PDB file of C-alpha atoms in Angstrom:
ATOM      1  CA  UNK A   1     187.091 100.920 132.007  1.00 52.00           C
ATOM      2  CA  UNK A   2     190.305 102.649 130.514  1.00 49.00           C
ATOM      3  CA  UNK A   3     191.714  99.155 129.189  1.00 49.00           C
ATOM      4  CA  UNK A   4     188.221  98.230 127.763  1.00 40.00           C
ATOM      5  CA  UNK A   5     187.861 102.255 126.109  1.00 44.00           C
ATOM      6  CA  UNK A   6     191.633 101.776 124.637  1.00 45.00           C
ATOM      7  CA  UNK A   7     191.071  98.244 123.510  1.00 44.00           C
ATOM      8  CA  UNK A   8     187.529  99.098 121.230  1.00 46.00           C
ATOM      9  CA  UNK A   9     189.905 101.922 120.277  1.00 52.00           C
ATOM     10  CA  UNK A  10     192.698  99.723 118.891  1.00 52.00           C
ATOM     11  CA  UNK A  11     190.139  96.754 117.220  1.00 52.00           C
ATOM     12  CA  UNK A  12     187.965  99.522 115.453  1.00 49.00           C
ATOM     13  CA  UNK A  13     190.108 100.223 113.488  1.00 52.00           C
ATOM     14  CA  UNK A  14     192.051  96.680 112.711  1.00 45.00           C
ATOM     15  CA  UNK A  15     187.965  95.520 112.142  1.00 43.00           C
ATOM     16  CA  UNK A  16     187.432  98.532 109.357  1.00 41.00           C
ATOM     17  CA  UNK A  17     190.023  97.669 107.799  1.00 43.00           C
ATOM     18  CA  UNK A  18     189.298  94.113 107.850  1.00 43.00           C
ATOM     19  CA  UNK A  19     185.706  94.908 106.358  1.00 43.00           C
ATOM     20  CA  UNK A  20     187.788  96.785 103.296  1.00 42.00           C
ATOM     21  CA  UNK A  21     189.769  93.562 102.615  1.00 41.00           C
ATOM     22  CA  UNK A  22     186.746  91.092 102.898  1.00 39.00           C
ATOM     23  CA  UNK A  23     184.505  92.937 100.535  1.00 40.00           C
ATOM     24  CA  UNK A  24     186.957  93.504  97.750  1.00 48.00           C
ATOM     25  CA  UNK A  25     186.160  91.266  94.440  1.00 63.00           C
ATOM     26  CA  UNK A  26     189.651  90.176  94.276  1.00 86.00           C
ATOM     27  CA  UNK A  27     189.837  88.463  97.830  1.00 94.00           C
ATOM     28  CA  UNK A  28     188.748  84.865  98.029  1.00 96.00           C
ATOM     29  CA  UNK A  29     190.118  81.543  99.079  1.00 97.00           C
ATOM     30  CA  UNK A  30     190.723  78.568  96.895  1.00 98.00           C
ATOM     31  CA  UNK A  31     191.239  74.588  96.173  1.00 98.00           C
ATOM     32  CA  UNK A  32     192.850  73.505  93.615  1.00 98.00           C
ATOM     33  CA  UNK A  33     194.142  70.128  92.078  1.00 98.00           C
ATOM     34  CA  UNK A  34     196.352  69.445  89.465  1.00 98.00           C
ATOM     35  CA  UNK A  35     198.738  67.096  87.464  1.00 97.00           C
ATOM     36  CA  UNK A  36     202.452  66.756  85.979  1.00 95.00           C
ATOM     37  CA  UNK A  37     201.651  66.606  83.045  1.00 95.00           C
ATOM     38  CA  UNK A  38     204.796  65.635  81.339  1.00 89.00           C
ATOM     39  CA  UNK A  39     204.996  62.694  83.340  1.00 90.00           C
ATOM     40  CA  UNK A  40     200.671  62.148  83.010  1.00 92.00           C
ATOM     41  CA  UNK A  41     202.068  62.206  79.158  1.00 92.00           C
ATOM     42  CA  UNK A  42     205.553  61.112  78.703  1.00 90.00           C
ATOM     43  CA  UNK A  43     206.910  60.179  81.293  1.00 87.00           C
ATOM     44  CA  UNK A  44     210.167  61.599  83.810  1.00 81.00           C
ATOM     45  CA  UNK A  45     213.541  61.047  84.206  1.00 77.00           C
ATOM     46  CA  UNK A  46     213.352  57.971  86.450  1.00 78.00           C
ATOM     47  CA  UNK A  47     210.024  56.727  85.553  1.00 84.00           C
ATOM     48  CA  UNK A  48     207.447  55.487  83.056  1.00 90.00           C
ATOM     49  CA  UNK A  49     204.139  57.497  82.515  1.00 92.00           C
ATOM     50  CA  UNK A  50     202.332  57.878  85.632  1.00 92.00           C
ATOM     51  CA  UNK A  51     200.237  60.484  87.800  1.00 94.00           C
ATOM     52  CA  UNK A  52     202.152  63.008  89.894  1.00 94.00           C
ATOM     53  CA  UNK A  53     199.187  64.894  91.503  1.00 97.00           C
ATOM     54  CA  UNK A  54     198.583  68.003  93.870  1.00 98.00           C
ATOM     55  CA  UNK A  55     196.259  69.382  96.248  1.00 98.00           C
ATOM     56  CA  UNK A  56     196.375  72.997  97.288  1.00 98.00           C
ATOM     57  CA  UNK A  57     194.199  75.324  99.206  1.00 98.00           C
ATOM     58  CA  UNK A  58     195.090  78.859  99.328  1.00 98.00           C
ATOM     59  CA  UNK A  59     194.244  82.964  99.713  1.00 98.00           C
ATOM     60  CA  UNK A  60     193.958  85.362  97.434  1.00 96.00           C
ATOM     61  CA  UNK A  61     194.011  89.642  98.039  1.00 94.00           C
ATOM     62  CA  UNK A  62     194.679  91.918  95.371  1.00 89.00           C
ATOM     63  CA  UNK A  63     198.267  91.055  94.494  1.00 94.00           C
ATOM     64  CA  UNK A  64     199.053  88.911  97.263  1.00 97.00           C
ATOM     65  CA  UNK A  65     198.268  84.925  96.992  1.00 97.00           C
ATOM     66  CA  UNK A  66     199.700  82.459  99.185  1.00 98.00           C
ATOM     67  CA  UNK A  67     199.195  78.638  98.984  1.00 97.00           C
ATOM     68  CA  UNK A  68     199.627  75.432 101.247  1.00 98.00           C
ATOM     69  CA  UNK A  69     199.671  72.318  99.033  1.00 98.00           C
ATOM     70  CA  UNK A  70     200.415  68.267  98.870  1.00 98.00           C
ATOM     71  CA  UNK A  71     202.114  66.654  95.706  1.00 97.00           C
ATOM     72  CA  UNK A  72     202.219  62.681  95.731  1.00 96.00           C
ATOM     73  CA  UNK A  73     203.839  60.660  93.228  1.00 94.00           C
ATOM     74  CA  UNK A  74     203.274  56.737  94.423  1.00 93.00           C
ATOM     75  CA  UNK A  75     205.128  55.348  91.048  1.00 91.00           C
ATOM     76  CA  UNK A  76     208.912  56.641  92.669  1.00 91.00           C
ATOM     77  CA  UNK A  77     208.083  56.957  96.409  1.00 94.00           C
ATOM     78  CA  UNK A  78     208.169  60.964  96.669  1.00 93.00           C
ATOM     79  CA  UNK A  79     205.982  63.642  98.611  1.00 96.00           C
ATOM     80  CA  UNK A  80     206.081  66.764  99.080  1.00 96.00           C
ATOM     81  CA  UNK A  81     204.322  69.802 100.841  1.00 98.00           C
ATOM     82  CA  UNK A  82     204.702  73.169 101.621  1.00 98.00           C
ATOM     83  CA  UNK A  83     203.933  76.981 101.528  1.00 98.00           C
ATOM     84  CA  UNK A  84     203.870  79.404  98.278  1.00 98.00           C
ATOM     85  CA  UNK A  85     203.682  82.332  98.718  1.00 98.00           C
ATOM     86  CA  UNK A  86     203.660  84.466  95.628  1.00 98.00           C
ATOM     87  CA  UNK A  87     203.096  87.875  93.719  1.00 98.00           C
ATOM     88  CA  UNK A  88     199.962  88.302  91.367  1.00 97.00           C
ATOM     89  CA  UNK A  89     200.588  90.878  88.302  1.00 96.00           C
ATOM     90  CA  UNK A  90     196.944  91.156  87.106  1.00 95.00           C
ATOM     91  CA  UNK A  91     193.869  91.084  89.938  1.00 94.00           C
ATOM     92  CA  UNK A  92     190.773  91.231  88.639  1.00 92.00           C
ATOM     93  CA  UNK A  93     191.605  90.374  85.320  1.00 95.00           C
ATOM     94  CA  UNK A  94     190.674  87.008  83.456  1.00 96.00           C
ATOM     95  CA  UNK A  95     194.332  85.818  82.482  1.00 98.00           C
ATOM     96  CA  UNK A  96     196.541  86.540  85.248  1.00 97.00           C
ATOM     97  CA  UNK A  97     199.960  85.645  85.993  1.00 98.00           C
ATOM     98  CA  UNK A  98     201.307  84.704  89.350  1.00 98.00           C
ATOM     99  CA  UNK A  99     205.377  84.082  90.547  1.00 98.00           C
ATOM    100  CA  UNK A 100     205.805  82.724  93.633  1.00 98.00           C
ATOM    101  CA  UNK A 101     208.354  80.737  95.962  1.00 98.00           C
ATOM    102  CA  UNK A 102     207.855  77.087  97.392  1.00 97.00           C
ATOM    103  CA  UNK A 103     209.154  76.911 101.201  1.00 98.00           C
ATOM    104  CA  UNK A 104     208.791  72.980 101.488  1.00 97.00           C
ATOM    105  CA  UNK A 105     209.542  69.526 102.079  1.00 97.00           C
ATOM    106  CA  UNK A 106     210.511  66.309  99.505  1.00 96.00           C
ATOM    107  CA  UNK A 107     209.829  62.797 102.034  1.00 97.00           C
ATOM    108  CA  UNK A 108     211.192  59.935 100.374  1.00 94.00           C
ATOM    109  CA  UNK A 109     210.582  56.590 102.622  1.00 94.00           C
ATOM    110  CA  UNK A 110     214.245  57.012 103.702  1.00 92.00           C
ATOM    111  CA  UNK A 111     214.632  60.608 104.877  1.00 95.00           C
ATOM    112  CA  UNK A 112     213.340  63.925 104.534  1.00 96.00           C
ATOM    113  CA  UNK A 113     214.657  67.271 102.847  1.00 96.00           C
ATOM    114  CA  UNK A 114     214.068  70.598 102.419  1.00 97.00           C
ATOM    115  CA  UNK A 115     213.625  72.308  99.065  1.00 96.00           C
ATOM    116  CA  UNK A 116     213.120  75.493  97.457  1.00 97.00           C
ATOM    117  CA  UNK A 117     211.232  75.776  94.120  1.00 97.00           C
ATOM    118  CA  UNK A 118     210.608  78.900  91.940  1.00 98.00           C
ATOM    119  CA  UNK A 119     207.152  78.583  90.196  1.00 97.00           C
ATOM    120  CA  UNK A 120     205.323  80.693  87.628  1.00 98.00           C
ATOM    121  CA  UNK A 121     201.555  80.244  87.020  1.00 97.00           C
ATOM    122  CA  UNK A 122     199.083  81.645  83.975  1.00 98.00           C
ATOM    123  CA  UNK A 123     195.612  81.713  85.851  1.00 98.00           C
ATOM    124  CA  UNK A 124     192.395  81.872  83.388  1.00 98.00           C
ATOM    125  CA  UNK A 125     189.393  83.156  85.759  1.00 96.00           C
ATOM    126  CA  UNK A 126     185.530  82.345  85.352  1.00 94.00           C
ATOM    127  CA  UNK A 127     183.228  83.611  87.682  1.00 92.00           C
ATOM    128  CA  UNK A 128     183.452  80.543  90.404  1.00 94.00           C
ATOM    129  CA  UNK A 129     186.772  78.923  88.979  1.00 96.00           C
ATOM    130  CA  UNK A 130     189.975  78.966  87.393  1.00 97.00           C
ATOM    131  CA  UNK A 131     192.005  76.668  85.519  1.00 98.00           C
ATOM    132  CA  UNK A 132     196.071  76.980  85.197  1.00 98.00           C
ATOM    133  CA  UNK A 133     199.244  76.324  84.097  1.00 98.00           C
ATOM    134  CA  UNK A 134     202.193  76.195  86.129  1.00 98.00           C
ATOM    135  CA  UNK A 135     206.082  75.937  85.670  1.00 97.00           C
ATOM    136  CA  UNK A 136     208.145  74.927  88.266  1.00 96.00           C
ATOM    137  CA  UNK A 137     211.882  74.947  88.978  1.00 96.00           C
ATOM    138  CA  UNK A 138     212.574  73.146  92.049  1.00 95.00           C
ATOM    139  CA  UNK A 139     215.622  72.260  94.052  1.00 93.00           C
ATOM    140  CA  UNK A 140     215.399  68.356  94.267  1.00 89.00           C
ATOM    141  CA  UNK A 141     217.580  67.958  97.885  1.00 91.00           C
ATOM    142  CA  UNK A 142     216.925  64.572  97.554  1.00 88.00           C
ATOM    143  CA  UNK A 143     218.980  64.007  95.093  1.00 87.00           C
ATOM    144  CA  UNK A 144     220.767  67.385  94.518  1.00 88.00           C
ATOM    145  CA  UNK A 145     220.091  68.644  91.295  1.00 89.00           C
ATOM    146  CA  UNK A 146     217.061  71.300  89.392  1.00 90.00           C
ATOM    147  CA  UNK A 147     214.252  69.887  87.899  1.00 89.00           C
ATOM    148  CA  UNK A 148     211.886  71.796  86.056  1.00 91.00           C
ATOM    149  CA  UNK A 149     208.462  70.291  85.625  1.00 92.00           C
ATOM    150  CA  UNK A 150     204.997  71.517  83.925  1.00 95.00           C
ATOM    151  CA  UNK A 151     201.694  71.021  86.036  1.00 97.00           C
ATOM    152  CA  UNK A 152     198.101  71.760  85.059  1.00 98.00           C
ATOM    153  CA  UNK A 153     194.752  72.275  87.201  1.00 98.00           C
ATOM    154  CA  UNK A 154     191.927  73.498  87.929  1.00 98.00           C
ATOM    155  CA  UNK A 155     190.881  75.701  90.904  1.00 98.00           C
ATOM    156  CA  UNK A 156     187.103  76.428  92.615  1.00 98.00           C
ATOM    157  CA  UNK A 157     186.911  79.781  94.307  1.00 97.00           C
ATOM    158  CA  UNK A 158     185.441  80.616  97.432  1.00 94.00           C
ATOM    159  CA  UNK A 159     184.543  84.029  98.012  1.00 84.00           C
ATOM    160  CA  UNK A 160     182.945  86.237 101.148  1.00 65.00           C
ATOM    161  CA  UNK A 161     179.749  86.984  98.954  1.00 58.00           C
TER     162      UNK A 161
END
């Protein structure tokens, strides 16, 4: 009876606070796909014009956001996935602007590496959506040098209405 008194005494709390989180406007999850769009436009370094596309789902609280996503870019052979997780500067605003780290992995058909990319993002919220613009720095371990590409997207939000 002690353990069952001491353990509603420890989740009470941990659920109240859980309620505070869930019910806040600025707390929702996300999907979100997007393009390079220099090399949608122009073209890269290494290849002709082509897609370079991404898939993300990801969390939002307050200033906290944090994102799992897939990039796939068939025309040179590359993947890559990871974790983001990042800072946001304006909640509940309409233009916000987000910095945040990639933790993640480039697979080429011969090997995979790890890689570290710094991204920034300019968010521009509806009600149910947002669509974005997002610069990226990343550490290309795959062939050891910085490239610095310019993505755009659009992201559906899912909320705990």
């Amino acid at each position: 009876m002690k353990r069952l008194l001491f353990l509603l005494l420890l989740l009470l709390p941990a659920h109240s606070f859980a309620q505070y989180w869930l019910t806040r406007d600025e707390d929702y999850f996300f999907v979100s796909t997007g393009v390079d769009v220099r090399n949608a436009i122009f073209g890269g370094t290494v290849n002709d014009a082509s897609y370079d596309g991404t898939l993300s789902v990801g969390y939002r609280n307050a200033g906290f956001s944090i994102l799992a996503y897939y990039e796939t870019f068939a025309a040179i052979r590359y993947e890559s996935m990871g974790v983001n997780p990042g800072y946001v500067f304006r909640p509940g605003k309409m233009l916000i602007p987000v910095a945040d780290l990639s933790f993640s992995f480039i697979r080429r058909p011969w090997k995979t590496y790890p890689s570290l990319a710094i991204n920034t993002r300019l968010e521009y919220h509806f009600d149910r959506f947002f669509i974005y613009a997002r610069g990226e720095s990343r550490w290309r371990t795959d062939y050891d040098f910085f490239q610095v590409s310019v993505y755009g997207g659009v992201s559906v939000k899912f909320g705990f209405d």
